[in-house]
N, CA, C and O atoms as CSV, one atom per row, in Angstrom:
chain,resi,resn,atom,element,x,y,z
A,1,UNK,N,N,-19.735,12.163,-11.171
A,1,UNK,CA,C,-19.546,11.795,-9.789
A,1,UNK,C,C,-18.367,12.593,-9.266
A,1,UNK,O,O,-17.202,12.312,-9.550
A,2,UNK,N,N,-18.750,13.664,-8.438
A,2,UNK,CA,C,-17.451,13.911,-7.734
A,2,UNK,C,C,-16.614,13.440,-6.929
A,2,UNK,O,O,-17.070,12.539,-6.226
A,3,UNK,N,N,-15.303,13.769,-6.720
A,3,UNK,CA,C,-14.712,13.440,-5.799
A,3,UNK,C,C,-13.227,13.236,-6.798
A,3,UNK,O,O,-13.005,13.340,-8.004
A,4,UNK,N,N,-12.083,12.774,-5.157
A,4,UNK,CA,C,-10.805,12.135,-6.181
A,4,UNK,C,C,-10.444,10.862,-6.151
A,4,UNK,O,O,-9.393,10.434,-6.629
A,5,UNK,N,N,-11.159,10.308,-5.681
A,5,UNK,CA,C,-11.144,8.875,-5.611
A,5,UNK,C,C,-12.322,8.164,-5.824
A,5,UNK,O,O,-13.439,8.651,-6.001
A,6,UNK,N,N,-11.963,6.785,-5.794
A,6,UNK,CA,C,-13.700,6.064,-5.978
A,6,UNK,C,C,-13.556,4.840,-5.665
A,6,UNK,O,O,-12.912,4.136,-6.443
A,7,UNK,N,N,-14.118,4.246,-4.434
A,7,UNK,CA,C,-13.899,2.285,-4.177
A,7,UNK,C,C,-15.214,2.294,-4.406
A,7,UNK,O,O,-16.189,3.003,-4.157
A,8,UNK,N,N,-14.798,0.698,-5.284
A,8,UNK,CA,C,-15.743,-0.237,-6.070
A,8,UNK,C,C,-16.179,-1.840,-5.543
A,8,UNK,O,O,-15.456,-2.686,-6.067
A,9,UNK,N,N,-16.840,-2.197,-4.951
A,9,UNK,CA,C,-17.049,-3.408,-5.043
A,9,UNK,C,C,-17.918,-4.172,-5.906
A,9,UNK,O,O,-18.891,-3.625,-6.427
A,10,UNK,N,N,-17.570,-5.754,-6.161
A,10,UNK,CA,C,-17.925,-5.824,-6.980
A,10,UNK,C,C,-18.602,-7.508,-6.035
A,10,UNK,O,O,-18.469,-7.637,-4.818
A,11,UNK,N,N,-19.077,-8.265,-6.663
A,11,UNK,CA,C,-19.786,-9.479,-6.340
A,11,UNK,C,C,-18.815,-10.599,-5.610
A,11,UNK,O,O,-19.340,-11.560,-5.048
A,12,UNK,N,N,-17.467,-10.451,-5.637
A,12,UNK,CA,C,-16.199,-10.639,-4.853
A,12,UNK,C,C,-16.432,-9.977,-3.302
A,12,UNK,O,O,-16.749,-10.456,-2.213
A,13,UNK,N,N,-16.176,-8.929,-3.684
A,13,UNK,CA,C,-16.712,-8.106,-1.844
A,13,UNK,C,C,-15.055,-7.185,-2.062
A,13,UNK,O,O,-14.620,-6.277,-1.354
A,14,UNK,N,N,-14.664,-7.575,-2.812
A,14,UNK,CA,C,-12.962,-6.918,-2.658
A,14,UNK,C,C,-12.640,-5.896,-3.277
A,14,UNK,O,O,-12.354,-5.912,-4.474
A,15,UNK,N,N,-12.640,-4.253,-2.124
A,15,UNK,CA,C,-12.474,-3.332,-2.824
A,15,UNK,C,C,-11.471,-2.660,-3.762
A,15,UNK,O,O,-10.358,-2.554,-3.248
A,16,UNK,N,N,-11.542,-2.333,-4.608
A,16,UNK,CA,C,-10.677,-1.415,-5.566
A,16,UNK,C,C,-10.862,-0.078,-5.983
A,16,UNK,O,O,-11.890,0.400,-6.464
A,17,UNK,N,N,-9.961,0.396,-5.797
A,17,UNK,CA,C,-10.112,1.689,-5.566
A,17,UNK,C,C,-9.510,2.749,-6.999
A,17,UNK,O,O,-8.486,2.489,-7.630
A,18,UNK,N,N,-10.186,3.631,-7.205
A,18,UNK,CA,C,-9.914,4.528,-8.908
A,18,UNK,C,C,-9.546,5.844,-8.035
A,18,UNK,O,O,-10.073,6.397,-7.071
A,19,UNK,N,N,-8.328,6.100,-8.868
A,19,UNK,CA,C,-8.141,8.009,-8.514
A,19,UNK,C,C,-8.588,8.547,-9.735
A,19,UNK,O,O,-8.440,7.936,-10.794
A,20,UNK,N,N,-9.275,9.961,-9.634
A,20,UNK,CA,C,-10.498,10.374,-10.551
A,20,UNK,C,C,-9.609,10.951,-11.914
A,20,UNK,O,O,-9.066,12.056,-11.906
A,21,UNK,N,N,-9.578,10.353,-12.653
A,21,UNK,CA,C,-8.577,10.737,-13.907
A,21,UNK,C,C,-8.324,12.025,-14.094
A,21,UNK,O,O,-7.235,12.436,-14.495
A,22,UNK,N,N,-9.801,13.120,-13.680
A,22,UNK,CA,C,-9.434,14.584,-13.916
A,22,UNK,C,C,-8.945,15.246,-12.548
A,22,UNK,O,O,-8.737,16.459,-12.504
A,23,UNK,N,N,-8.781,14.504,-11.538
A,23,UNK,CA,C,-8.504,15.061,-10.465
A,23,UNK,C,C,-9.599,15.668,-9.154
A,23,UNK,O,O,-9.411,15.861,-7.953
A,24,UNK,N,N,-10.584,15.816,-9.899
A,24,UNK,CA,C,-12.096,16.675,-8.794
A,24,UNK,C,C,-13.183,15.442,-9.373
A,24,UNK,O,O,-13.993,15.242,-8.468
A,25,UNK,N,N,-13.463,14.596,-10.503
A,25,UNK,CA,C,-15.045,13.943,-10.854
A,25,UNK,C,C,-14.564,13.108,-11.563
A,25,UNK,O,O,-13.407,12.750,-11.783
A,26,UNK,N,N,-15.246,12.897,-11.815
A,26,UNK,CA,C,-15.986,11.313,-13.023
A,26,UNK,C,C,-16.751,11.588,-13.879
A,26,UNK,O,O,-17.775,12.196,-13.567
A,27,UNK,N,N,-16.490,11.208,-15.324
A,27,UNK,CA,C,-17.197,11.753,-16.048
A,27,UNK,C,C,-18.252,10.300,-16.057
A,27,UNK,O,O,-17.962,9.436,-15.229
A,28,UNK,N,N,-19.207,10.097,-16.793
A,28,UNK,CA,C,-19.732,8.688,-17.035
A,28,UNK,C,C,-18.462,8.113,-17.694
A,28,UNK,O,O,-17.487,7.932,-16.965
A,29,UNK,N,N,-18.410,7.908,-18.575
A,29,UNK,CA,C,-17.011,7.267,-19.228
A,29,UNK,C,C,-16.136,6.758,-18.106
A,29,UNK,O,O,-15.995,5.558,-17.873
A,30,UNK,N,N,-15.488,7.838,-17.346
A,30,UNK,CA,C,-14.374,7.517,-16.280
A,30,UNK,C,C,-14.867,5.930,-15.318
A,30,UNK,O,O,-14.127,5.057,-14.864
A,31,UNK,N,N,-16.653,6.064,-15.263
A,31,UNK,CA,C,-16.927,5.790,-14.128
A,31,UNK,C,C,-17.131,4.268,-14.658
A,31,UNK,O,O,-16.729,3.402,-13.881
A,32,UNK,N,N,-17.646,3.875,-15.757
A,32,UNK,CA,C,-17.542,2.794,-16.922
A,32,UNK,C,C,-16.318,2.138,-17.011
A,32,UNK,O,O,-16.224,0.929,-16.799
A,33,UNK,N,N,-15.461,2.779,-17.282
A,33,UNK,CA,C,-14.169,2.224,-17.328
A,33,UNK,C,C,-13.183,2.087,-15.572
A,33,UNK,O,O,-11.971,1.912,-15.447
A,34,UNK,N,N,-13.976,2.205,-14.717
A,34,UNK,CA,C,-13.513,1.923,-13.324
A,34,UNK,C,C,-14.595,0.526,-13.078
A,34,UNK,O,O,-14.293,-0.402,-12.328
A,35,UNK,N,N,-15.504,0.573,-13.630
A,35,UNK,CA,C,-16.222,-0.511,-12.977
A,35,UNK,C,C,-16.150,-1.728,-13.497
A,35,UNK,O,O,-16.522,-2.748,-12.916
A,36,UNK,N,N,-15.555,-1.662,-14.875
A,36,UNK,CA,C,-14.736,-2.894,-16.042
A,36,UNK,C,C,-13.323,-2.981,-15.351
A,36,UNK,O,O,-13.081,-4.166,-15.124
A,37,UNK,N,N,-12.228,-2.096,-14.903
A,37,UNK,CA,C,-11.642,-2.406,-14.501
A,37,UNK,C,C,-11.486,-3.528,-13.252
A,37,UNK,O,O,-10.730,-4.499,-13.241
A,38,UNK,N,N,-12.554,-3.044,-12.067
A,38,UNK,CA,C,-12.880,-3.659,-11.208
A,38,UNK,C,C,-13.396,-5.025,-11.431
A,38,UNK,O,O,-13.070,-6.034,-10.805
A,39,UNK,N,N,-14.196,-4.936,-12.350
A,39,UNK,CA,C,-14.508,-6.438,-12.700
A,39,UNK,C,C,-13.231,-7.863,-13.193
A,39,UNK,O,O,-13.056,-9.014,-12.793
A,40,UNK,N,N,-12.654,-7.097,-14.105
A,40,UNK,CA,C,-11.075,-7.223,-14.571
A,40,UNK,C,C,-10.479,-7.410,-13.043
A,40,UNK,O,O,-9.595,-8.233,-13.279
A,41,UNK,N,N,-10.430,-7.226,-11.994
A,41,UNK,CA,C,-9.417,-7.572,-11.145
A,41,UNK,C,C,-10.391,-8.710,-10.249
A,41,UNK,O,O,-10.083,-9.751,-9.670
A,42,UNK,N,N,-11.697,-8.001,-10.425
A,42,UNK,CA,C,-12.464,-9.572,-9.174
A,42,UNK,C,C,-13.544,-10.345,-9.448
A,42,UNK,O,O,-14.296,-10.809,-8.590
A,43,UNK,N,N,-13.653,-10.510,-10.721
A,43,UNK,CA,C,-14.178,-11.162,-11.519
A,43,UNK,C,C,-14.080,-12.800,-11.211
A,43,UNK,O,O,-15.055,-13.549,-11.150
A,44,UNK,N,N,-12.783,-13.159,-11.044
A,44,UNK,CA,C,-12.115,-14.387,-11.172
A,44,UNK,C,C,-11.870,-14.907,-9.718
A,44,UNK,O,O,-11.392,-16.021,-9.501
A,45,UNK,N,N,-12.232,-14.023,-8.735
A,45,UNK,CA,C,-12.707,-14.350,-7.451
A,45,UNK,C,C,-14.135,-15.081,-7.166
A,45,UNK,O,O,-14.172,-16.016,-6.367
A,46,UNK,N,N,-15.409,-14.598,-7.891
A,46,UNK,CA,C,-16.434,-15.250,-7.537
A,46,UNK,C,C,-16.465,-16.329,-8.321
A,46,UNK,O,O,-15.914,-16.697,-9.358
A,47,UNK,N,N,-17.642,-16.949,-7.187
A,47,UNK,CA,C,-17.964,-18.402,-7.458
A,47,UNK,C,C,-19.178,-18.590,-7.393
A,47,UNK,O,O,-19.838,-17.972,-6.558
A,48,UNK,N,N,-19.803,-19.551,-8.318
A,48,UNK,CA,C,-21.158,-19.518,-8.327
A,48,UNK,C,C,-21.025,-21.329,-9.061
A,48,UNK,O,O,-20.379,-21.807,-9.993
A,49,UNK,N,N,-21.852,-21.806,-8.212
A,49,UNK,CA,C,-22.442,-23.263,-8.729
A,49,UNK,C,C,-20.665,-23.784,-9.468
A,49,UNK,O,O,-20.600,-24.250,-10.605
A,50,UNK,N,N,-19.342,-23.580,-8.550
A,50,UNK,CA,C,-18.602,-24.335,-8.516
A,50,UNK,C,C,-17.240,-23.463,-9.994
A,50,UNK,O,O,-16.110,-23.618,-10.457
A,51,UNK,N,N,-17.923,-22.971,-10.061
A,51,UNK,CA,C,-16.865,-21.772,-11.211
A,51,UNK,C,C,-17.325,-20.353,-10.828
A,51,UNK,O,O,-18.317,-20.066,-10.158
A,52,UNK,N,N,-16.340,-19.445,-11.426
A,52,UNK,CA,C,-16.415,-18.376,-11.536
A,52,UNK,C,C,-18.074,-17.930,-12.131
A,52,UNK,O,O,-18.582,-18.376,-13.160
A,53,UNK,N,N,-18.732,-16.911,-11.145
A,53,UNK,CA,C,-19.817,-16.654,-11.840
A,53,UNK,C,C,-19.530,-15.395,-13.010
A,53,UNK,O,O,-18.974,-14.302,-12.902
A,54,UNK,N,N,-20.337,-16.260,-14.440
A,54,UNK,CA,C,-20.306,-15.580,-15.377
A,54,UNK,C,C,-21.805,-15.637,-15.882
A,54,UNK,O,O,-22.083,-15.518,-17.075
A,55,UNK,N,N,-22.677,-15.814,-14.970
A,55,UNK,CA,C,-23.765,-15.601,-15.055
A,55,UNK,C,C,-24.677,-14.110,-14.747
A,55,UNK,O,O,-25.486,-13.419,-15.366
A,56,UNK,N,N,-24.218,-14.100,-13.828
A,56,UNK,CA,C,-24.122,-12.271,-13.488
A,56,UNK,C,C,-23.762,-11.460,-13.982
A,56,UNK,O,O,-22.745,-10.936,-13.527
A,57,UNK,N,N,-24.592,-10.722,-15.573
A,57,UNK,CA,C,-23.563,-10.103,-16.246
A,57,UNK,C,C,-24.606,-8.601,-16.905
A,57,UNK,O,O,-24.394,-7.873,-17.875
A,58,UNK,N,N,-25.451,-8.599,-16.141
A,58,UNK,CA,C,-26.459,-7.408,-16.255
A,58,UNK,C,C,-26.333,-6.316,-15.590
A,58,UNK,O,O,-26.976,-6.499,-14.556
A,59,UNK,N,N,-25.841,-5.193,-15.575
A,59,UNK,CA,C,-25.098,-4.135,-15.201
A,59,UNK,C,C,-26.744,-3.522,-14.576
A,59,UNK,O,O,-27.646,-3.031,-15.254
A,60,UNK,N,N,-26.712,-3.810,-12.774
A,60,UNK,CA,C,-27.867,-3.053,-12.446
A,60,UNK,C,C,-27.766,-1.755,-11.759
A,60,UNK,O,O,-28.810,-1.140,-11.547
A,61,UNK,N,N,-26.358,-1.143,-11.294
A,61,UNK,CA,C,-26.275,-0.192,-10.643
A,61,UNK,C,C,-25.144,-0.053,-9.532
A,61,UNK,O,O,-24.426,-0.996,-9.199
A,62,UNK,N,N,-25.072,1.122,-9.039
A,62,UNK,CA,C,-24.393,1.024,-8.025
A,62,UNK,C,C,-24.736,1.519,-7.085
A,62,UNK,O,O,-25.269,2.620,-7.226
A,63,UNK,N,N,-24.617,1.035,-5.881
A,63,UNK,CA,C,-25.461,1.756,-4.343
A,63,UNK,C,C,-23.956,2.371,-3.661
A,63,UNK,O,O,-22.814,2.212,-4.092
A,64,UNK,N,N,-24.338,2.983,-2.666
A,64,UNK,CA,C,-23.498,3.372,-1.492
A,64,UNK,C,C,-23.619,2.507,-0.687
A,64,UNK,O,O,-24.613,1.812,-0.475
A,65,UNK,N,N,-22.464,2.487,-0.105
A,65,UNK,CA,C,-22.561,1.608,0.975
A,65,UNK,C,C,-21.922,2.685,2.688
A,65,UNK,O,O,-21.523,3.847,2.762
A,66,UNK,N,N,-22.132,1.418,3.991
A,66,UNK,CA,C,-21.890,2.936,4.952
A,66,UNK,C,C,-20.892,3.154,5.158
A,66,UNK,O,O,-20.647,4.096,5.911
A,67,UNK,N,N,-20.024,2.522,4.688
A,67,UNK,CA,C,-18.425,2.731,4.580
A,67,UNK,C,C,-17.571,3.559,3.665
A,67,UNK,O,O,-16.341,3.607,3.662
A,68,UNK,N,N,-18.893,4.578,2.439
A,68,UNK,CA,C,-17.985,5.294,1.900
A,68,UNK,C,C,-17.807,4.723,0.473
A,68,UNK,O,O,-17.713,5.530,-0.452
A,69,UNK,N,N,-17.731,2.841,0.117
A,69,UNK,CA,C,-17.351,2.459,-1.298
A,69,UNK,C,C,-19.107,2.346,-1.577
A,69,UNK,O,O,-20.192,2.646,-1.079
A,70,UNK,N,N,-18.609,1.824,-2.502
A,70,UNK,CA,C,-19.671,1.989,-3.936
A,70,UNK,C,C,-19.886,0.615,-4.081
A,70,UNK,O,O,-18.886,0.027,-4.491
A,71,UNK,N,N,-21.080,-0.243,-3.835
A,71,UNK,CA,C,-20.881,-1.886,-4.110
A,71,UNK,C,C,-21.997,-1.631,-5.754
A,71,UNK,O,O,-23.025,-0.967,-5.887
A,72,UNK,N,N,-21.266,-2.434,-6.721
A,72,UNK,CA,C,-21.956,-2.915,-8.359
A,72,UNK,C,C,-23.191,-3.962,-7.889
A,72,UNK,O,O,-23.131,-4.851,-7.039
A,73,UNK,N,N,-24.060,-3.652,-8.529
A,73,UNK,CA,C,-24.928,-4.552,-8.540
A,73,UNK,C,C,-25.343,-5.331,-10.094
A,73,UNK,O,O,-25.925,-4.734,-10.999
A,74,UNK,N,N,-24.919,-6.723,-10.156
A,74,UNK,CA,C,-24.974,-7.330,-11.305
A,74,UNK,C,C,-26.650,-8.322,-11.201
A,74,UNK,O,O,-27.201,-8.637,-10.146
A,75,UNK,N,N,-27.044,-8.568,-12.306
A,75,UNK,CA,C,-28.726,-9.358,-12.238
A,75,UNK,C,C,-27.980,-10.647,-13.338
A,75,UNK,O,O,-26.782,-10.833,-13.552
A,76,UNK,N,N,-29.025,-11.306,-13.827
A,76,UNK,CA,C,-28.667,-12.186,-14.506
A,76,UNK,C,C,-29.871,-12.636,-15.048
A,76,UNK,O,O,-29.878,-13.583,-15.835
């Protein structure tokens, strides 16, 4: 993935944002370890049936969104 930055949303809605470790891309790896991070910060924001959803934990993708970030899409 190119670029030098990267916002992530995650099932929270609350973006976080990665500067690209090599400076120009993302390797897969980079992009893995930005989207665990992200989870790691808004994870503990959602709520589902009265707790944190930890039901959502099937890694389906990531779309664009028209603003430029990147929203995760989790299945369950």
């Amino acid at each position: 993935l190119r670029g030098e930055s990267l916002t992530l949303r995650s099932e929270a809605g609350t973006p976080v944002e990665h500067a690209a470790p090599h400076g120009a891309c993302f390797t897969v790896r980079d992009l893995t370890n930005a989207i665990v991070e992200t989870e790691r910060q808004t994870r503990g924001d959602t709520e589902w049936f009265g707790g944190i959803d930890v039901h959502h934990v099937y890694f389906e993708g990531i779309d664009r969104e028209d603003d430029g970030s990147w929203s995760i899409s989790w299945g369950s």
